[in-house]
CSV table of C-alpha atoms in Angstrom, one decimal:
chain,number,residue,atom,x,y,z
G,11,MET,CA,6.3,194.5,-183.5
G,12,GLU,CA,5.6,196.2,-180.3
G,13,GLN,CA,3.7,193.1,-179.1
G,14,SER,CA,6.5,190.7,-180.0
G,15,ALA,CA,9.0,192.9,-178.2
G,16,ASN,CA,6.9,193.0,-175.2
G,17,SER,CA,6.4,189.2,-175.2
G,18,SER,CA,10.2,188.5,-175.4
G,19,CYS,CA,11.0,190.7,-172.3
G,20,PRO,CA,11.4,188.9,-168.9
G,21,PRO,CA,8.6,189.0,-166.5
G,22,SER,CA,8.5,192.1,-164.3
G,23,ILE,CA,9.5,192.0,-160.6
G,24,ALA,CA,6.2,193.7,-159.9
G,25,ASP,CA,4.4,190.6,-161.2
G,26,PRO,CA,2.4,189.2,-158.1
G,27,LEU,CA,3.3,185.6,-159.0
G,28,VAL,CA,7.0,186.3,-159.1
G,29,LEU,CA,6.8,188.2,-155.8
G,30,GLU,CA,5.1,185.3,-154.1
G,31,LEU,CA,7.6,182.8,-155.5
G,32,LEU,CA,10.6,184.9,-154.3
G,33,TYR,CA,9.0,185.3,-150.9
G,34,GLU,CA,8.5,181.5,-150.4
G,35,MET,CA,12.1,180.9,-151.5
G,36,ALA,CA,13.4,183.4,-149.0
G,37,GLU,CA,11.4,181.9,-146.1
G,38,HIS,CA,12.6,178.4,-146.9
G,39,ALA,CA,16.3,179.6,-147.0
G,40,ALA,CA,15.9,181.3,-143.7
G,41,ASP,CA,14.3,178.2,-142.1
G,42,CYS,CA,17.3,176.1,-143.2
G,43,GLU,CA,19.9,178.5,-142.1
G,44,LEU,CA,18.5,179.2,-138.6
G,45,PRO,CA,19.4,175.8,-137.0
G,46,GLN,CA,22.9,175.9,-138.6
G,47,ARG,CA,23.4,179.4,-137.0
G,48,ARG,CA,22.2,178.1,-133.7
G,49,ALA,CA,24.5,175.1,-133.8
G,50,GLY,CA,27.4,177.3,-134.9
G,51,SER,CA,26.8,179.8,-132.1
G,52,LYS,CA,26.6,176.9,-129.6
G,53,GLU,CA,29.9,175.4,-130.7
G,54,GLN,CA,31.5,178.8,-130.6
G,55,GLN,CA,30.2,179.3,-127.0
G,56,ASN,CA,31.5,176.0,-125.9
G,57,GLY,CA,34.8,176.7,-127.6
G,58,LYS,CA,35.0,180.1,-126.0
G,59,PHE,CA,34.1,178.6,-122.6
G,60,ALA,CA,36.8,175.9,-122.9
G,61,ASP,CA,39.4,178.4,-124.1
G,62,SER,CA,38.5,180.9,-121.3
G,63,LEU,CA,39.4,178.4,-118.6
G,64,SER,CA,42.9,178.7,-117.3
G,65,PRO,CA,45.1,175.6,-116.9
G,66,ALA,CA,44.6,175.6,-113.1
G,67,GLU,CA,40.8,175.9,-113.5
G,68,ARG,CA,40.7,173.2,-116.1
G,69,LYS,CA,42.8,170.9,-113.8
G,70,GLN,CA,40.4,171.6,-110.9
G,71,LYS,CA,37.4,170.9,-113.1
G,72,ASP,CA,38.9,167.6,-114.3
G,73,LYS,CA,39.7,166.7,-110.7
G,74,GLU,CA,36.1,167.3,-109.6
G,75,GLU,CA,34.8,165.2,-112.5
G,76,ARG,CA,37.2,162.3,-111.5
G,77,MET,CA,36.1,162.5,-107.8
G,78,LEU,CA,32.6,161.7,-108.9
G,79,LEU,CA,33.9,158.4,-110.4
G,80,VAL,CA,33.2,156.1,-107.4
G,81,LEU,CA,31.4,152.8,-106.9
G,82,TRP,CA,28.4,154.3,-105.0
G,83,LYS,CA,27.7,156.9,-107.7
G,84,LYS,CA,28.8,155.3,-111.0
G,85,PRO,CA,29.3,151.6,-110.3
G,86,LEU,CA,29.4,150.3,-113.9
G,87,LEU,CA,31.7,152.9,-115.3
G,88,THR,CA,34.0,152.7,-112.2
G,89,LEU,CA,34.3,148.9,-112.6
G,90,GLN,CA,34.9,149.3,-116.3
G,91,TYR,CA,37.7,151.8,-115.8
G,92,PHE,CA,39.1,149.7,-112.9
G,93,PHE,CA,39.5,146.6,-115.1
G,94,LEU,CA,41.0,148.6,-117.9
G,95,GLU,CA,43.5,150.2,-115.6
G,96,ALA,CA,44.3,146.8,-114.0
G,97,LEU,CA,45.0,145.4,-117.5
G,98,ILE,CA,47.3,148.3,-118.3
G,99,THR,CA,49.1,147.8,-115.0
G,100,MET,CA,49.5,144.1,-115.6
G,101,LYS,CA,50.9,144.8,-119.1
G,102,GLU,CA,53.4,147.3,-117.7
G,103,TRP,CA,54.6,144.9,-115.0
G,104,THR,CA,54.9,142.0,-117.4
G,105,TRP,CA,57.0,144.2,-119.7
G,106,ARG,CA,59.2,145.2,-116.7
G,107,LEU,CA,59.7,141.6,-115.7
G,108,TRP,CA,60.6,140.7,-119.2
G,109,GLN,CA,63.2,143.4,-119.3
G,110,ARG,CA,64.7,141.9,-116.1
G,111,ARG,CA,64.3,138.3,-117.2
G,112,GLY,CA,67.7,137.4,-115.9
G,113,ALA,CA,66.8,138.3,-112.3
G,114,VAL,CA,63.4,136.6,-112.7
G,115,PHE,CA,65.1,133.4,-113.9
G,116,ALA,CA,67.5,133.4,-111.0
G,117,ALA,CA,64.6,133.8,-108.6
G,118,LEU,CA,62.8,130.9,-110.2
G,119,VAL,CA,65.9,128.7,-109.9
G,120,LEU,CA,66.2,129.6,-106.2
G,121,PHE,CA,62.5,128.9,-105.6
G,122,THR,CA,62.8,125.5,-107.3
G,123,PHE,CA,65.9,124.7,-105.2
G,124,PHE,CA,64.1,125.6,-101.9
G,125,SER,CA,61.0,123.7,-103.0
G,126,VAL,CA,63.0,120.5,-103.6
G,127,LEU,CA,64.8,121.0,-100.3
G,128,TYR,CA,61.4,121.5,-98.6
G,129,SER,CA,59.9,118.3,-99.9
G,130,ILE,CA,62.9,116.0,-99.2
G,131,GLU,CA,62.7,114.1,-95.9
G,132,GLY,CA,65.6,114.3,-93.6
G,133,THR,CA,67.0,115.7,-90.3
G,134,HIS,CA,67.0,119.2,-91.8
G,135,GLN,CA,63.2,119.3,-91.8
G,136,LYS,CA,63.0,120.7,-88.3
G,137,TYR,CA,65.2,123.7,-89.3
G,138,VAL,CA,63.2,124.1,-92.5
G,139,GLN,CA,59.9,124.1,-90.6
G,140,TYR,CA,61.3,126.6,-88.1
G,141,LEU,CA,62.5,128.9,-90.9
G,142,GLU,CA,59.2,128.6,-92.7
G,143,LYS,CA,57.3,129.5,-89.6
G,144,LYS,CA,59.4,132.6,-88.9
G,145,PHE,CA,59.4,133.7,-92.5
G,146,LEU,CA,55.6,133.5,-92.9
G,147,TRP,CA,55.2,135.2,-89.5
G,148,CYS,CA,57.5,138.1,-90.5
G,149,ALA,CA,56.1,138.3,-94.1
G,150,TYR,CA,52.6,138.6,-92.6
G,151,TRP,CA,53.5,141.6,-90.5
G,152,VAL,CA,55.6,143.2,-93.2
G,153,GLY,CA,52.6,142.9,-95.6
G,154,LEU,CA,50.3,144.5,-93.1
G,155,GLY,CA,52.8,147.4,-92.6
G,156,ILE,CA,53.0,148.0,-96.3
G,157,LEU,CA,49.2,148.0,-96.6
G,158,SER,CA,49.1,150.6,-93.8
G,159,SER,CA,51.3,153.2,-95.6
G,160,VAL,CA,51.5,152.2,-99.3
G,161,GLY,CA,48.9,154.9,-100.3
G,162,LEU,CA,46.5,153.0,-102.5
G,163,GLY,CA,43.6,155.2,-102.1
G,164,THR,CA,43.3,155.2,-98.3
G,165,GLY,CA,45.7,153.1,-96.2
G,166,LEU,CA,44.3,150.2,-94.2
G,167,HIS,CA,44.9,151.0,-90.5
G,168,THR,CA,46.5,147.7,-89.7
G,169,PHE,CA,48.0,148.9,-86.4
G,170,LEU,CA,44.5,149.5,-84.9
G,171,LEU,CA,43.1,146.4,-86.5
G,172,TYR,CA,45.8,143.8,-86.1
G,173,LEU,CA,49.1,144.8,-84.3
G,174,GLY,CA,47.5,146.8,-81.5
G,175,PRO,CA,45.0,144.1,-80.6
G,176,HIS,CA,47.8,141.5,-80.7
G,177,ILE,CA,50.0,143.5,-78.4
G,178,ALA,CA,47.1,144.1,-76.1
G,179,SER,CA,46.3,140.3,-76.0
G,180,VAL,CA,49.9,139.4,-75.1
G,181,THR,CA,49.9,142.1,-72.4
G,182,LEU,CA,46.7,140.9,-70.8
G,183,ALA,CA,47.8,137.3,-71.0
G,184,ALA,CA,51.3,138.1,-69.5
G,185,TYR,CA,49.7,139.7,-66.4
G,186,GLU,CA,47.1,136.9,-66.1
G,187,CYS,CA,49.6,134.1,-66.5
G,188,ASN,CA,52.5,135.9,-64.8
G,189,SER,CA,54.7,134.7,-67.7
G,190,VAL,CA,55.3,135.2,-71.4
G,191,ASP,CA,56.5,131.7,-72.1
G,192,PHE,CA,53.3,130.7,-73.9
G,193,PRO,CA,53.3,127.2,-75.4
G,194,GLU,CA,54.2,127.0,-79.1
G,195,PRO,CA,52.0,125.8,-80.7
G,196,PRO,CA,49.3,127.1,-80.3
G,197,TYR,CA,51.0,130.5,-79.9
G,198,PRO,CA,50.7,132.8,-81.8
G,199,ASP,CA,47.4,131.5,-83.2
G,200,GLN,CA,46.1,131.1,-79.7
G,201,ILE,CA,47.5,132.3,-76.3
G,202,ILE,CA,47.2,130.0,-73.3
G,203,CYS,CA,49.1,130.1,-70.0
G,204,PRO,CA,52.0,127.7,-69.5
G,205,PRO,CA,51.6,125.0,-66.9
G,206,ASP,CA,51.8,126.1,-63.2
G,207,ASP,CA,55.1,124.5,-62.6
G,208,ALA,CA,56.7,126.4,-65.5
G,209,THR,CA,55.4,129.8,-64.3
G,210,ALA,CA,58.1,132.0,-62.7
G,211,GLN,CA,57.4,133.5,-59.3
G,212,GLY,CA,57.1,137.2,-58.9
G,213,SER,CA,55.6,139.9,-61.1
G,214,ILE,CA,55.9,140.2,-64.9
G,215,SER,CA,58.2,143.0,-66.1
G,216,LEU,CA,57.4,145.5,-68.7
G,217,TRP,CA,60.6,144.7,-70.6
G,218,ALA,CA,59.6,141.0,-70.9
G,219,ILE,CA,56.3,142.0,-72.7
G,220,ILE,CA,58.2,144.4,-75.0
G,221,SER,CA,60.7,141.6,-75.9
G,222,LYS,CA,57.8,139.1,-76.6
G,223,VAL,CA,56.2,141.3,-79.3
G,224,ARG,CA,59.4,142.9,-80.6
G,225,LEU,CA,59.7,140.8,-83.7
G,226,GLU,CA,56.2,141.4,-85.1
G,227,ALA,CA,56.3,145.1,-84.1
G,228,CYS,CA,59.6,145.7,-85.9
G,229,MET,CA,58.5,143.8,-89.0
G,230,TRP,CA,55.3,145.9,-89.1
G,231,GLY,CA,57.4,149.0,-88.8
G,232,ALA,CA,59.7,147.8,-91.6
G,233,GLY,CA,56.7,147.3,-93.8
G,234,THR,CA,55.5,150.9,-93.2
G,235,ALA,CA,59.0,152.1,-94.2
G,236,ILE,CA,58.8,150.1,-97.4
G,237,GLY,CA,55.4,151.6,-98.1
G,238,GLU,CA,56.9,155.1,-98.0
G,239,LEU,CA,59.1,154.3,-101.0
G,240,PRO,CA,56.6,154.9,-103.9
G,241,PRO,CA,56.3,158.7,-103.3
G,242,TYR,CA,60.1,158.9,-103.1
G,243,PHE,CA,60.7,157.1,-106.4
G,244,MET,CA,57.9,158.9,-108.2
G,245,ALA,CA,59.2,162.4,-107.2
G,246,ARG,CA,62.8,161.4,-108.0
G,247,ALA,CA,61.9,160.1,-111.4
G,248,ALA,CA,59.9,163.2,-112.2
G,249,ARG,CA,62.7,165.5,-111.2
G,250,LEU,CA,65.4,163.6,-113.2
G,251,SER,CA,63.3,163.2,-116.3
G,252,GLY,CA,61.8,166.7,-116.2
G,253,ALA,CA,58.5,165.2,-117.4
G,254,GLU,CA,55.2,166.4,-116.0
G,255,PRO,CA,54.3,164.1,-113.1
G,256,ASP,CA,51.2,162.0,-113.2
G,257,ASP,CA,50.6,162.3,-109.5
G,258,GLU,CA,48.3,164.7,-107.7
G,259,ASP,CA,50.2,164.8,-104.5
G,260,TYR,CA,53.4,165.7,-106.3
G,261,GLU,CA,51.5,168.4,-108.3
G,262,GLU,CA,50.2,169.8,-105.0
G,263,PHE,CA,53.7,169.7,-103.6
G,264,GLU,CA,55.0,171.8,-106.5
G,265,GLU,CA,52.2,174.3,-106.2
G,266,MET,CA,52.9,174.6,-102.5
G,267,LEU,CA,56.6,175.4,-103.2
G,268,GLU,CA,55.5,178.1,-105.7
G,269,HIS,CA,53.1,179.7,-103.2
G,270,ALA,CA,55.2,179.1,-100.1
G,271,GLU,CA,55.5,182.8,-99.2
G,272,SER,CA,51.7,183.4,-99.4
G,273,ALA,CA,50.7,180.3,-97.3
G,274,GLN,CA,48.2,181.2,-94.6
G,275,ASP,CA,46.4,178.1,-93.4
G,276,PHE,CA,47.8,175.8,-90.7
G,277,ALA,CA,47.9,172.7,-92.9
G,278,THR,CA,50.0,174.3,-95.6
G,279,ARG,CA,52.4,175.8,-93.0
G,280,ALA,CA,52.8,172.4,-91.3
G,281,LYS,CA,53.6,170.8,-94.7
G,282,LEU,CA,56.1,173.6,-95.4
G,283,ALA,CA,57.7,173.0,-91.9
G,284,VAL,CA,58.1,169.3,-92.7
G,285,GLN,CA,59.6,170.1,-96.1
G,286,LYS,CA,62.1,172.6,-94.7
G,287,MET,CA,63.2,170.2,-91.9
G,288,VAL,CA,63.8,167.4,-94.3
G,289,GLN,CA,65.6,169.6,-96.8
G,290,LYS,CA,67.9,171.4,-94.4
G,291,VAL,CA,68.6,168.8,-91.7
G,292,GLY,CA,68.8,165.8,-94.0
G,293,PHE,CA,69.2,162.4,-92.3
G,294,PHE,CA,68.3,163.5,-88.8
G,295,GLY,CA,65.3,165.5,-90.1
G,296,ILE,CA,63.9,162.5,-91.9
G,297,LEU,CA,64.6,160.4,-88.7
G,298,ALA,CA,62.7,162.9,-86.6
G,299,CYS,CA,59.7,162.9,-88.9
G,300,ALA,CA,59.6,159.1,-89.1
G,301,SER,CA,60.0,158.6,-85.4
G,302,ILE,CA,56.7,160.1,-84.4
G,303,PRO,CA,53.1,159.5,-85.6
G,304,ASN,CA,53.1,161.9,-88.5
G,305,PRO,CA,50.3,162.0,-91.1
G,306,LEU,CA,52.4,164.3,-93.3
G,307,PHE,CA,55.3,161.9,-93.8
G,308,ASP,CA,54.3,161.2,-97.4
G,309,LEU,CA,55.4,164.7,-98.0
G,310,ALA,CA,58.8,163.9,-96.6
G,311,GLY,CA,59.2,161.1,-99.2
G,312,ILE,CA,58.1,163.5,-102.0
G,313,THR,CA,60.5,166.1,-100.7
G,314,CYS,CA,63.5,163.7,-100.6
G,315,GLY,CA,62.7,162.5,-104.1
G,316,HIS,CA,62.3,166.0,-105.5
G,317,PHE,CA,65.6,167.3,-104.0
G,318,LEU,CA,67.4,164.0,-105.0
G,319,VAL,CA,68.3,162.9,-101.5
G,320,PRO,CA,70.3,159.6,-101.7
G,321,PHE,CA,68.2,156.5,-101.4
G,322,TRP,CA,70.0,155.0,-98.4
G,323,THR,CA,69.8,158.3,-96.6
G,324,PHE,CA,66.1,158.4,-97.0
G,325,PHE,CA,65.3,154.7,-96.5
G,326,GLY,CA,67.9,154.2,-93.7
G,327,ALA,CA,66.4,157.1,-91.6
G,328,THR,CA,62.9,156.0,-92.4
G,329,LEU,CA,63.6,152.4,-91.4
G,330,ILE,CA,65.3,153.3,-88.1
G,331,GLY,CA,62.6,155.8,-87.3
G,332,LYS,CA,59.6,153.6,-88.0
G,333,ALA,CA,60.8,150.1,-87.2
G,334,VAL,CA,62.8,151.0,-84.1
G,335,ILE,CA,62.0,154.3,-82.4
G,336,LYS,CA,58.4,154.9,-83.4
G,337,MET,CA,57.5,151.2,-82.9
G,338,HIS,CA,58.8,151.1,-79.4
G,339,ILE,CA,56.9,154.2,-78.5
G,340,GLN,CA,53.6,152.7,-79.8
G,341,LYS,CA,54.3,149.4,-78.2
G,342,LEU,CA,55.0,151.0,-74.8
G,343,PHE,CA,51.8,153.0,-75.1
G,344,VAL,CA,49.6,149.9,-75.8
G,345,ILE,CA,51.3,147.8,-73.1
G,346,ILE,CA,50.9,150.5,-70.4
G,347,THR,CA,47.3,151.1,-71.5
G,348,PHE,CA,46.3,147.4,-71.3
G,349,SER,CA,48.3,146.6,-68.1
G,350,LYS,CA,46.3,144.8,-65.5
G,351,HIS,CA,45.7,147.7,-63.0
G,352,ILE,CA,45.0,150.2,-65.8
G,353,VAL,CA,42.3,147.9,-67.3
G,354,GLU,CA,40.7,147.3,-64.0
G,355,GLN,CA,40.6,151.1,-63.3
G,356,MET,CA,39.0,151.7,-66.7
G,357,VAL,CA,36.3,149.1,-66.1
G,358,SER,CA,35.6,150.6,-62.7
G,359,LEU,CA,35.4,154.1,-64.2
G,360,ILE,CA,32.9,152.8,-66.8
G,361,GLY,CA,30.7,151.6,-63.9
G,362,ALA,CA,30.8,155.1,-62.4
G,363,ILE,CA,29.0,156.7,-65.4
G,364,PRO,CA,25.5,157.9,-64.3
G,365,LEU,CA,22.5,155.8,-65.4
G,366,LEU,CA,24.3,153.7,-68.0
G,367,GLY,CA,27.3,152.7,-66.0
G,368,THR,CA,26.1,149.3,-64.8
G,369,SER,CA,24.8,148.2,-68.1
G,370,LEU,CA,28.0,149.3,-69.9
G,371,GLN,CA,30.3,147.8,-67.3
G,372,LYS,CA,28.8,144.3,-67.5
G,373,PRO,CA,29.8,143.4,-71.1
G,374,PHE,CA,33.4,144.6,-70.5
G,375,SER,CA,33.7,142.6,-67.3
G,376,ASP,CA,32.2,139.5,-69.0
G,377,TYR,CA,34.6,139.9,-71.9
G,378,LEU,CA,37.6,140.1,-69.6
G,379,GLU,CA,36.4,137.0,-67.7
G,380,ALA,CA,36.0,135.1,-70.9
G,381,GLN,CA,39.5,136.0,-72.0
G,382,ARG,CA,40.9,134.9,-68.7
G,383,ALA,CA,39.0,131.6,-69.0
G,384,LYS,CA,40.5,131.0,-72.5
G,385,LEU,CA,44.0,131.7,-71.2
G,386,HIS,CA,43.7,128.9,-68.6
G,387,HIS,CA,42.3,126.5,-71.2
G,388,ARG,CA,44.2,123.2,-71.5
G,389,ALA,CA,44.4,120.8,-74.4
G,390,GLY,CA,41.8,118.1,-73.9
G,391,ASN,CA,39.4,120.4,-72.1
G,392,ASN,CA,36.4,122.0,-73.6
G,393,THR,CA,37.0,125.5,-74.9
G,394,PRO,CA,34.8,128.1,-73.1
G,395,ALA,CA,31.8,128.7,-75.4
G,396,GLY,CA,30.1,131.9,-76.1
G,397,GLU,CA,31.0,135.1,-77.9
G,398,SER,CA,30.9,138.6,-76.5
G,399,TRP,CA,29.1,141.3,-78.4
G,400,LEU,CA,32.3,143.3,-78.1
G,401,SER,CA,34.3,140.7,-80.1
G,402,TRP,CA,31.4,140.4,-82.6
G,403,LEU,CA,31.4,144.2,-83.0
G,404,PHE,CA,35.1,144.4,-83.5
G,405,GLU,CA,35.0,141.6,-86.2
G,406,LYS,CA,32.3,143.6,-88.1
G,407,VAL,CA,34.4,146.8,-87.8
G,408,VAL,CA,37.4,145.0,-89.3
G,409,ILE,CA,35.3,143.6,-92.2
G,410,ILE,CA,33.8,147.1,-92.9
G,411,MET,CA,37.3,148.7,-92.9
G,412,VAL,CA,38.8,146.1,-95.2
G,413,PHE,CA,35.8,146.4,-97.6
G,414,TYR,CA,36.2,150.2,-97.7
G,415,PHE,CA,39.9,149.7,-98.3
G,416,VAL,CA,39.2,147.5,-101.3
G,417,CYS,CA,36.6,150.0,-102.6
G,418,SER,CA,39.1,152.8,-102.3
G,419,ILE,CA,41.6,150.8,-104.4
G,420,VAL,CA,38.9,150.3,-107.1
G,421,ASN,CA,38.0,154.0,-107.1
G,422,SER,CA,41.6,155.1,-107.2
G,423,MET,CA,42.5,152.9,-110.1
G,424,ALA,CA,39.4,154.0,-112.0
G,425,GLN,CA,40.1,157.6,-111.4
G,426,SER,CA,43.7,157.0,-112.6
G,427,TYR,CA,42.4,155.7,-115.9
G,428,ALA,CA,40.0,158.6,-116.2
G,429,LYS,CA,42.9,161.0,-115.8
G,430,GLN,CA,44.7,159.3,-118.6
G,431,LEU,CA,41.7,159.7,-120.9
G,432,GLN,CA,41.5,163.4,-120.0
G,433,GLN,CA,45.2,163.9,-120.7
G,434,GLN,CA,44.9,162.1,-124.0
G,435,LYS,CA,41.9,164.3,-125.0
G,436,TYR,CA,43.9,167.5,-124.3
G,437,SER,CA,46.9,166.3,-126.2
G,438,GLU,CA,44.7,165.6,-129.2
G,439,GLU,CA,43.2,169.1,-128.9
G,440,LYS,CA,46.7,170.7,-128.9
G,441,THR,CA,47.7,168.8,-132.1
G,442,LYS,CA,44.7,170.1,-134.0
């Protein structure tokens, strides 16, 4: 009986076999639990790190990540985001055009009417050709002005690349030919002096040169005024809707207003000065900011939109300032700089540079002589051959700047799409 009772009892914990089995089971459970603990602790750390960032720090971190999205660092990802952003933009514009299909239809009817009028032969063709030439000439300079200030990434400096050289060429030709009555055609594609019997006696006046380039200069200035409208409309729409703006310049503007009293650096104080002038003075403040070369004028557009300045007050002052006042100041500067006696003095000063003066002076003198020869070229004669290294260098600089401008557009659109992804990610996190 004692033996049977003993045999029915469970095995004792002190049994060596049972102890070994329990030890192995405990070791196996510990090995399985350890990676899970590590993963859990890592997720907790990441969560705590993300939660510990303030909104401003998170915004700065996101901005730094987007700034790395450029063609020379992440070309494939940048191009992918660029094409996706381009598709989204095309979809938005298509939808907007569809909403305004009445105006689009009217524009198509007018375009068809003018196309038929353009193709029909008749006495009106000389007027049509004149209007076509003037329209294309004005549209060319307006487009270059828009590219200069529209703010897609970095503006293309079309004054330095196109309008400035054009005014300089007209100025040099006017002093060489003693006239501004260049034969049309080939002007403006090519400038040649008028025949000797058509050249007026006496010296060329400064006002005659200003009048010759007034149309293209004013059209370029009008284009720069049109290019200032996007910041105005963006800030105005954000203020009226009360929604959070999707623009970094506007966000910086709001932060600047919040910390206006504690501003210490010169750049912030200059921006605040522009903002206060536009806000307090109104039309004449905008006119003053637009009438001088002012890299902070984008802030004026944002300020006017934020404080709901009427459209025609903003655009009227901007148009007068940029297309009339500022444009005449820039024209006058270029014309005086490239007047005949100033250019000759500059070339002689280059020759006075020790050691390198003679070697540097020769290409400039050869270039000026070549330009004078081209100005006196007549139809039927051989065009002077040869290309100066100065003109070759200028062409390459233009190509490089245009290429950089295109790259900046690609980078800007790719970063805009990346910002949308970041905002979508945070909105999903808030809903969880």
